Coordinates of C-alpha atoms in Angstrom, one line a residue:
V1 CA 29.0 8.7 9.3
T2 CA 26.7 12.4 11.0
C3 CA 22.8 12.4 10.3
I4 CA 23.3 15.6 8.1
E5 CA 25.4 13.9 6.2
V6 CA 23.0 11.2 5.5
V7 CA 20.0 13.3 5.1
E8 CA 22.1 15.3 2.4
A9 CA 23.1 12.8 0.1
Y10 CA 18.8 11.7 0.0
V11 CA 18.6 15.1 -0.5
E12 CA 21.0 15.3 -4.1
R13 CA 19.6 11.5 -4.3
T14 CA 15.7 12.6 -4.9
K15 CA 16.8 16.4 -6.9
E16 CA 18.9 13.8 -9.0
V17 CA 16.2 10.9 -10.1
N18 CA 12.7 12.4 -9.1
P19 CA 12.6 14.7 -12.3
L20 CA 12.2 11.2 -14.2
I21 CA 10.1 9.9 -11.6
N22 CA 7.9 12.6 -10.4
A23 CA 7.4 10.6 -7.1
V24 CA 8.1 13.5 -4.2
V25 CA 5.9 15.9 -5.1
K26 CA 6.5 18.3 -2.8
D27 CA 9.7 18.4 0.0
R28 CA 10.8 20.2 2.6
F29 CA 14.3 19.8 2.4
E30 CA 15.3 22.7 4.1
E31 CA 13.6 22.3 7.1
A32 CA 14.9 18.4 6.8
L33 CA 18.7 19.4 6.7
Q34 CA 17.5 22.1 9.8
E35 CA 16.2 18.8 11.5
A36 CA 19.6 16.7 10.7
R37 CA 21.8 19.2 11.9
Q38 CA 19.6 19.0 15.6
V39 CA 19.7 15.6 15.6
D40 CA 23.7 15.6 15.7
K41 CA 24.3 18.7 18.4
L42 CA 21.7 16.0 20.5
L43 CA 23.8 12.7 20.0
S44 CA 27.5 15.0 20.4
E45 CA 25.4 16.2 23.7
G46 CA 26.0 12.5 24.5
P47 CA 22.8 11.4 26.8
G48 CA 24.0 7.6 26.1
D49 CA 23.0 5.2 23.2
D50 CA 20.2 2.8 25.0
Y51 CA 18.5 5.8 26.1
L52 CA 18.7 7.4 23.0
E53 CA 17.7 4.4 21.1
E54 CA 14.5 3.2 23.1
K55 CA 13.3 7.1 23.3
F56 CA 14.2 7.8 19.4
P57 CA 14.1 4.4 17.5
L58 CA 14.1 6.1 14.2
L59 CA 16.6 8.7 15.2
G60 CA 17.6 10.9 12.2
V61 CA 16.2 8.3 9.8
P62 CA 14.7 10.4 6.5
I63 CA 11.2 9.4 4.9
T64 CA 8.9 9.9 2.5
V65 CA 5.0 10.1 3.3
K66 CA 2.3 10.1 1.3
E67 CA 0.7 13.1 0.1
A68 CA -3.3 11.9 1.3
F69 CA -1.6 12.0 5.1
S70 CA -1.1 15.7 6.8
L71 CA 3.0 16.8 7.5
H72 CA 2.6 19.8 8.6
G73 CA 3.2 22.7 6.4
M74 CA 3.2 20.2 3.5
P75 CA 0.3 19.6 0.9
N76 CA -2.7 17.7 1.9
T77 CA -4.7 17.3 -1.8
S78 CA -5.1 13.4 -2.3
G79 CA -4.8 14.8 -5.7
L80 CA -7.7 16.6 -6.2
V81 CA -7.9 19.7 -8.1
N82 CA -10.5 21.7 -5.3
R83 CA -7.7 21.3 -3.0
R84 CA -4.5 22.3 -4.7
N85 CA -4.5 25.3 -1.7
V86 CA -5.0 23.2 0.8
I87 CA -1.8 23.0 3.4
A88 CA -1.6 20.4 6.6
T89 CA -1.5 22.7 10.0
S90 CA -0.9 19.1 12.1
D91 CA 0.2 15.7 11.6
A92 CA -1.9 12.4 11.1
T93 CA -1.6 10.6 14.0
V94 CA 1.2 7.7 12.2
V95 CA 3.2 11.1 11.0
S96 CA 3.3 12.1 14.5
R97 CA 4.4 9.1 16.2
L98 CA 7.4 8.6 13.4
K99 CA 8.8 12.6 14.2
Q100 CA 8.5 11.4 17.9
A101 CA 10.3 8.9 17.2
G102 CA 13.3 10.7 15.9
A103 CA 12.4 10.4 12.0
I104 CA 13.3 13.1 9.6
P105 CA 10.0 14.0 6.8
L106 CA 12.0 15.0 3.6
G107 CA 8.6 15.4 1.6
V108 CA 5.1 14.3 0.6
T109 CA 4.2 12.0 -2.5
N110 CA 2.4 11.7 -5.1
C111 CA -0.7 9.4 -5.3
S112 CA -4.1 8.8 -7.3
E113 CA -7.4 11.1 -7.3
L114 CA -8.9 10.5 -3.5
C115 CA -6.7 7.1 -3.2
M116 CA -9.2 5.4 -5.1
W117 CA -7.1 4.1 -8.0
Y118 CA -4.1 1.7 -9.2
E119 CA -2.4 4.2 -11.1
S120 CA -1.2 7.4 -9.3
S121 CA -1.4 10.3 -11.7
N122 CA -4.2 13.1 -10.8
K123 CA -4.6 16.7 -12.5
V124 CA -2.7 18.2 -9.4
Y125 CA 0.8 16.7 -9.8
G126 CA 0.4 14.3 -13.2
R127 CA 1.9 11.2 -13.1
T128 CA 4.4 9.4 -11.3
N129 CA 6.9 6.4 -13.0
N130 CA 7.8 3.9 -12.6
P131 CA 11.7 3.3 -11.6
Y132 CA 12.7 0.6 -13.5
N133 CA 11.0 1.5 -16.9
L134 CA 9.8 5.4 -16.8
Q135 CA 6.5 4.0 -19.3
R136 CA 5.3 1.8 -16.4
I137 CA 3.0 2.5 -13.6
V138 CA 3.3 2.1 -10.4
G139 CA 0.9 1.3 -8.9
G140 CA -1.6 2.9 -6.4
S141 CA -2.6 4.8 -4.4
S142 CA 0.6 4.9 -2.4
G143 CA 2.4 5.4 -5.5
G144 CA 4.5 7.8 -5.4
E145 CA 5.8 6.6 -2.3
G146 CA 6.7 2.6 -3.5
S147 CA 8.7 4.4 -6.2
A148 CA 10.1 6.7 -4.2
L149 CA 11.5 3.9 -1.8
A150 CA 13.0 1.9 -5.7
A151 CA 15.1 5.1 -6.2
A152 CA 15.9 5.0 -3.0
C153 CA 14.6 8.6 -2.4
S154 CA 13.8 7.8 1.3
V155 CA 14.3 5.1 3.7
I156 CA 11.2 4.0 4.7
G157 CA 7.6 5.7 4.0
V158 CA 4.1 6.0 5.1
G159 CA 1.7 4.5 2.6
S160 CA -2.0 3.5 3.2
D161 CA -4.5 0.2 1.6
I162 CA -8.1 0.3 1.5
G163 CA -8.1 -1.9 -2.3
G164 CA -4.3 -2.7 -2.1
S165 CA -3.0 1.1 -2.2
I166 CA -0.2 -0.5 0.2
R167 CA 0.9 -3.6 -1.6
M168 CA 0.3 -3.4 -5.1
P169 CA 2.8 0.4 -5.2
A170 CA 5.1 -2.1 -2.6
F171 CA 4.8 -5.0 -5.9
F172 CA 4.9 -2.5 -9.2
N173 CA 8.6 -0.8 -7.8
G174 CA 10.2 -4.2 -5.7
V175 CA 10.0 -2.8 -2.1
F176 CA 8.3 -4.4 0.7
G177 CA 4.8 -3.3 2.1
H178 CA 2.5 -4.4 5.6
K179 CA -1.0 -4.2 5.3
P180 CA -1.7 -4.8 9.1
T181 CA -4.4 -7.1 10.5
T182 CA -7.6 -4.0 10.9
G183 CA -7.9 -1.8 13.6
V184 CA -4.0 -1.7 14.9
V185 CA -2.5 1.5 13.1
P186 CA -4.5 5.2 13.8
N187 CA -6.2 6.1 10.1
D188 CA -7.1 9.8 11.3
G189 CA -5.1 12.3 9.7
Q190 CA -5.8 11.2 5.6
F191 CA -7.9 12.5 3.4
P192 CA -10.0 11.3 2.2
N193 CA -10.2 9.5 5.8
T194 CA -13.3 6.6 5.7
Q195 CA -16.7 6.3 8.1
G196 CA -19.0 4.0 8.0
V197 CA -18.0 0.5 7.5
R198 CA -14.8 0.8 5.2
S199 CA -13.7 1.9 8.6
S200 CA -12.8 -1.7 9.2
F201 CA -11.1 -2.0 5.7
L202 CA -8.8 0.7 5.8
C203 CA -5.4 -0.3 6.8
T204 CA -2.8 2.4 7.0
G205 CA 1.1 0.6 6.8
P206 CA 4.8 1.0 6.3
M207 CA 6.9 1.1 2.9
C208 CA 10.4 0.2 2.5
R209 CA 12.7 -1.3 1.3
Y210 CA 14.6 -3.9 3.8
A211 CA 12.1 -6.3 5.2
E212 CA 14.3 -5.6 8.9
D213 CA 12.6 -2.5 8.7
L214 CA 8.8 -3.4 8.3
E215 CA 9.1 -4.4 12.2
P216 CA 10.3 -1.6 14.1
M217 CA 8.3 0.9 11.6
L218 CA 4.9 -0.8 13.0
R219 CA 6.1 -1.0 16.1
V220 CA 6.3 3.2 16.3
M221 CA 3.3 4.1 14.4
A222 CA 1.0 1.4 16.2
G223 CA 1.6 3.2 19.3
P224 CA 0.0 1.5 22.3
G225 CA -2.1 -0.8 19.4
I226 CA 0.7 -3.0 19.1
N227 CA -0.4 -5.1 22.2
K228 CA -2.9 -6.8 20.1
L229 CA -0.2 -8.4 17.7
K230 CA 2.4 -11.6 19.0
L231 CA 5.9 -9.1 18.0
N232 CA 8.2 -10.2 20.8
E233 CA 7.0 -14.6 19.8
K234 CA 9.6 -16.0 18.0
V235 CA 8.8 -17.5 15.2
S236 CA 9.6 -20.7 14.3
L237 CA 9.6 -20.7 10.3
E238 CA 9.8 -24.8 9.9
K239 CA 6.4 -24.8 12.5
I240 CA 4.3 -22.1 10.0
K241 CA 1.8 -24.4 7.7
F242 CA 2.2 -23.1 4.1
H243 CA -0.7 -22.9 1.7
C244 CA -0.7 -21.7 -1.8
M245 CA -2.8 -20.2 -4.0
D246 CA -2.2 -19.8 -7.4
H247 CA -4.6 -17.8 -8.5
D248 CA -7.8 -16.2 -7.9
G249 CA -10.3 -19.6 -9.6
G250 CA -10.5 -17.5 -12.8
S251 CA -13.1 -14.4 -12.6
I252 CA -14.0 -13.0 -15.4
F253 CA -13.0 -9.6 -14.5
V254 CA -9.9 -10.1 -13.7
S255 CA -6.4 -11.3 -16.1
P256 CA -4.9 -14.5 -16.1
V257 CA -1.7 -14.5 -14.0
D258 CA 1.7 -14.0 -15.7
K259 CA 3.7 -16.8 -16.5
E260 CA 6.8 -14.8 -14.6
I261 CA 4.6 -14.1 -11.2
L262 CA 3.0 -18.5 -11.7
Q263 CA 7.2 -18.6 -12.1
A264 CA 9.1 -17.2 -9.3
Q265 CA 6.0 -18.4 -6.6
K266 CA 7.0 -22.0 -7.6
K267 CA 10.0 -21.5 -6.6
V268 CA 9.9 -20.0 -3.2
V269 CA 7.5 -23.1 -3.0
E270 CA 10.0 -25.1 -4.2
H271 CA 13.0 -23.5 -1.8
L272 CA 10.6 -23.6 1.6
E273 CA 10.1 -27.5 1.0
G274 CA 14.0 -28.0 0.3
E275 CA 15.1 -25.8 2.7
L276 CA 12.8 -25.9 5.5
G277 CA 11.6 -28.8 5.2
V278 CA 8.2 -27.9 5.5
Q279 CA 5.2 -29.5 2.8
V280 CA 3.6 -26.3 1.2
Q281 CA -0.6 -27.6 0.8
R282 CA -1.8 -26.3 -2.6
V283 CA -5.6 -24.6 -1.4
S284 CA -8.4 -23.7 -4.0
I285 CA -10.1 -21.5 -2.4
H286 CA -13.5 -20.9 -4.4
K287 CA -15.1 -17.9 -2.8
M288 CA -12.0 -15.8 -4.0
K289 CA -13.3 -15.9 -7.7
Y290 CA -15.9 -13.8 -6.7
S291 CA -13.0 -11.1 -4.7
F292 CA -14.0 -8.6 -7.1
Q293 CA -17.9 -8.6 -6.3
I294 CA -17.2 -9.5 -2.3
W295 CA -15.0 -6.5 -1.9
S296 CA -17.4 -4.2 -4.3
A297 CA -20.4 -5.3 -1.9
M298 CA -18.8 -4.9 1.4
M299 CA -16.9 -1.4 0.7
S300 CA -20.6 0.4 -0.3
S301 CA -22.4 -1.9 2.7
K302 CA -24.0 -0.1 5.6
D303 CA -22.5 -0.5 9.5
N304 CA -23.3 -1.6 12.3
D305 CA -25.7 1.2 13.4
G306 CA -27.2 1.1 9.7
Q307 CA -24.9 4.2 8.5
E308 CA -24.6 4.5 4.6
A309 CA -20.9 4.3 3.1
Q310 CA -20.4 7.5 1.8
L311 CA -20.7 8.2 -1.9
F312 CA -17.2 9.1 -3.8
T313 CA -19.0 11.3 -6.3
D314 CA -19.5 13.6 -2.6
L315 CA -16.1 12.9 -2.0
L316 CA -15.0 14.2 -5.6
G317 CA -16.8 17.4 -4.6
D318 CA -14.8 18.0 -1.6
H319 CA -17.4 20.0 0.7
G320 CA -19.1 21.5 -2.2
K321 CA -21.7 19.9 -4.7
P322 CA -21.7 16.6 -5.5
V323 CA -20.1 15.7 -8.9
W324 CA -22.1 14.3 -11.1
P325 CA -20.2 11.3 -13.6
L326 CA -22.1 11.8 -16.6
W327 CA -22.0 15.2 -17.2
E328 CA -17.8 14.8 -15.6
L329 CA -17.2 12.0 -18.7
M330 CA -19.2 14.7 -21.2
K331 CA -16.6 16.9 -20.2
W332 CA -13.7 14.9 -20.0
L333 CA -14.3 13.9 -23.6
V334 CA -14.0 17.5 -24.8
G335 CA -11.0 17.6 -22.0
M336 CA -12.9 20.3 -19.9
S337 CA -12.6 18.1 -16.4
S338 CA -10.9 18.6 -12.9
H339 CA -11.2 14.7 -12.5
T340 CA -9.0 11.6 -14.3
L341 CA -10.7 9.1 -16.6
P342 CA -10.9 6.5 -13.6
A343 CA -12.4 8.9 -10.9
I344 CA -14.8 9.5 -13.0
A345 CA -15.2 5.6 -14.4
L346 CA -15.6 4.7 -10.3
G347 CA -18.5 7.3 -10.0
L348 CA -20.3 5.7 -12.1
T349 CA -19.6 2.1 -11.3
E350 CA -20.8 3.6 -7.8
K351 CA -24.2 4.5 -8.8
L352 CA -24.7 1.2 -10.5
M353 CA -24.1 -1.0 -7.3
K354 CA -27.2 1.0 -6.0
L355 CA -29.2 -0.9 -8.7
N356 CA -28.8 -4.2 -7.2
P357 CA -29.4 -4.3 -3.4
G358 CA -30.9 -7.9 -3.3
G359 CA -27.3 -9.0 -5.3
N360 CA -25.4 -7.2 -2.6
A361 CA -26.7 -8.6 0.3
K362 CA -25.2 -12.3 -1.2
L363 CA -22.1 -10.8 -1.5
V364 CA -21.7 -9.2 2.1
S365 CA -22.8 -12.6 2.9
M366 CA -19.9 -14.5 1.1
G367 CA -17.6 -12.1 2.2
K368 CA -18.4 -13.2 6.1
S369 CA -18.2 -16.3 5.0
L370 CA -15.0 -16.2 3.7
Q371 CA -13.8 -14.6 6.2
E372 CA -14.1 -17.6 8.7
E373 CA -13.3 -20.1 6.2
M374 CA -9.8 -18.2 6.1
E375 CA -9.5 -17.8 9.7
A376 CA -10.1 -21.8 10.1
L377 CA -7.7 -22.4 7.4
L378 CA -4.5 -20.0 8.6
G379 CA -5.4 -20.5 12.2
P380 CA -2.7 -19.9 14.8
D381 CA 0.8 -21.1 12.5
G382 CA -0.7 -21.0 8.8
V383 CA 0.7 -18.7 5.6
L384 CA -0.6 -18.3 2.2
L385 CA 1.1 -17.6 -0.5
Y386 CA -0.9 -15.9 -3.3
P387 CA 0.0 -13.6 -5.8
S388 CA 0.0 -9.8 -5.4
H389 CA -1.6 -9.0 -8.6
P390 CA -2.3 -10.8 -12.0
T391 CA 0.1 -8.5 -13.7
I392 CA 4.2 -7.7 -13.4
A393 CA 4.0 -3.4 -13.8
P394 CA 1.6 -2.4 -16.7
R395 CA 1.7 -0.1 -19.4
H396 CA 0.8 3.8 -18.6
H397 CA -3.3 3.7 -19.1
S398 CA -4.0 0.0 -19.3
P399 CA -5.4 -0.4 -16.3
I400 CA -8.6 1.8 -17.2
C401 CA -8.3 -1.3 -19.9
M402 CA -8.5 -4.1 -16.9
P403 CA -9.8 -1.8 -14.1
F404 CA -10.6 -4.6 -11.6
N405 CA -7.0 -6.6 -11.1
F406 CA -7.2 -4.9 -7.8
A407 CA -9.1 -7.4 -6.6
Y408 CA -6.3 -9.8 -5.7
T409 CA -5.3 -7.7 -3.4
A410 CA -8.8 -5.8 -2.5
I411 CA -10.0 -9.0 -0.8
F412 CA -7.8 -9.2 1.7
N413 CA -9.0 -5.2 2.9
V414 CA -12.5 -6.9 3.6
L415 CA -11.5 -10.0 5.5
G416 CA -9.5 -7.8 7.6
L417 CA -6.2 -10.2 7.1
P418 CA -2.6 -8.8 8.0
V419 CA -1.1 -9.2 4.2
T420 CA 2.6 -8.4 4.0
Q421 CA 4.1 -8.2 -0.2
C422 CA 7.7 -9.4 -0.9
P423 CA 9.9 -8.9 -4.1
L424 CA 11.5 -11.7 -5.5
G425 CA 13.8 -10.2 -8.0
L426 CA 13.3 -9.0 -11.7
S427 CA 11.0 -10.7 -14.3
S428 CA 13.2 -11.1 -18.3
E429 CA 12.0 -7.3 -18.5
G430 CA 13.6 -6.1 -15.5
L431 CA 10.9 -5.4 -13.9
P432 CA 9.8 -6.8 -10.4
L433 CA 8.3 -9.9 -9.4
G434 CA 6.9 -10.6 -6.0
I435 CA 4.6 -12.3 -3.7
Q436 CA 1.9 -11.5 -1.0
L437 CA 2.3 -12.9 2.6
V438 CA -1.2 -13.5 4.0
A439 CA -1.7 -14.5 8.2
A440 CA -5.0 -14.7 10.5
S441 CA -6.0 -11.6 12.0
Y442 CA -3.3 -10.6 14.3
N443 CA -0.8 -12.9 13.4
D444 CA 1.3 -9.9 11.5
H445 CA 4.5 -11.4 13.4
L446 CA 4.3 -14.5 10.4
T447 CA 4.3 -12.9 7.9
L448 CA 6.7 -10.1 8.6
A449 CA 9.3 -13.1 9.9
V450 CA 8.8 -14.9 6.5
A451 CA 9.4 -11.6 4.3
R452 CA 12.5 -11.5 6.0
Y453 CA 14.3 -15.2 5.2
L454 CA 12.2 -14.4 1.4
E455 CA 14.2 -11.6 1.5
E456 CA 17.8 -13.8 2.4
A457 CA 16.9 -16.0 -0.2
F458 CA 15.9 -14.0 -3.4
G459 CA 17.7 -10.6 -2.7
G460 CA 14.5 -8.3 -1.5
W461 CA 15.5 -5.5 -3.7
V462 CA 17.1 -4.5 -6.7
L463 CA 18.8 -1.6 -7.0
P464 CA 16.7 0.4 -10.3
G465 CA 19.1 0.6 -13.3
K466 CA 21.8 -1.6 -12.1
V467 CA 20.5 -4.6 -15.1

């Protein structure tokens, strides 16, 4: 097929499904079709397949990009009303690398306000819906990306993750997502970007429908940083030491893990033991029970130079006056606030966190010791199977009742570990199931290899509406 045929097919698909899911919030279809014609012209001139494959590994591949990343000529609001007129004048580093590799961006996708909530809804673009059930959430903050990929609006996409923002949408929408080891893929060119200690928790990574696309995409996005990983090492699945943990140990802040999620994880364990002949070791890591508290304390801690983390309320103001969350709550109650309720609630929580510096210091040191424990457990050849989220994609608005359920993904951001989110078919209600695959730092090759294996065993992405 020609590149123009491929891009036209994705443009038509997006026009067909986007009115239902509201995932792509601004398109660049005309430019994309023009770029596709240039690709076909290049191919007709025939510089040779080997040359093209090396120079443009993603030549002609349609992609979408989370709206929080700069994509030249596209809006870059992160769902913040007072940025609604901001248009990107350059490309984020990862976007630039993907374009240089030949990828063709079709448009930008929705996120939560300032990328700090796990329902992708804001006052600029409205709400994104789950392609498997429009009454369900897509997750956040890369929720538009997860929804667009699941609904087959693009081939691969760019997400970012500071508390599970790649993995939750990948889980809720039944696609693959990878949070790389910290510091491998550059984060610059997104809003809000991080400073201080949070810079080592934020990760930019690939999202896609097929496991085999994670690695080539990661190579392009990481650029020279890819040398830190061992992607050229051959992985022997039989030699991996598999560990399995069913839940966090029963945190009071988090829902119990859904039976169908536990069942899916059990099937994975049985499959690995039956087919690969490995012994999956059950583990119970006591500190995981405090995942939410550890993540919160580490997110608001000072970095090595004593620099404070940027206040979320300052970000909400975006170079204007900081926002007063209590005042915004009053305004929200009478429909006058330009902010979403989750953003206001986060601002209030942040104020409360400041009241207990002693408790925070203890939690930060607990986080450091959990990190050492995890690295020692996983070692050079270990992979941990862990639930992606305690529940299957919840209904719209319901996350506000259980706001801390994202702790299942967030803990791995502050531990700096690589995690691949892998789909495992659909639940009895036709909603995606999945699992997190976790390895020690710089062992991304292990989780990517296991994801490819589980895709083959459990079928991977399922077309929405097929059932």
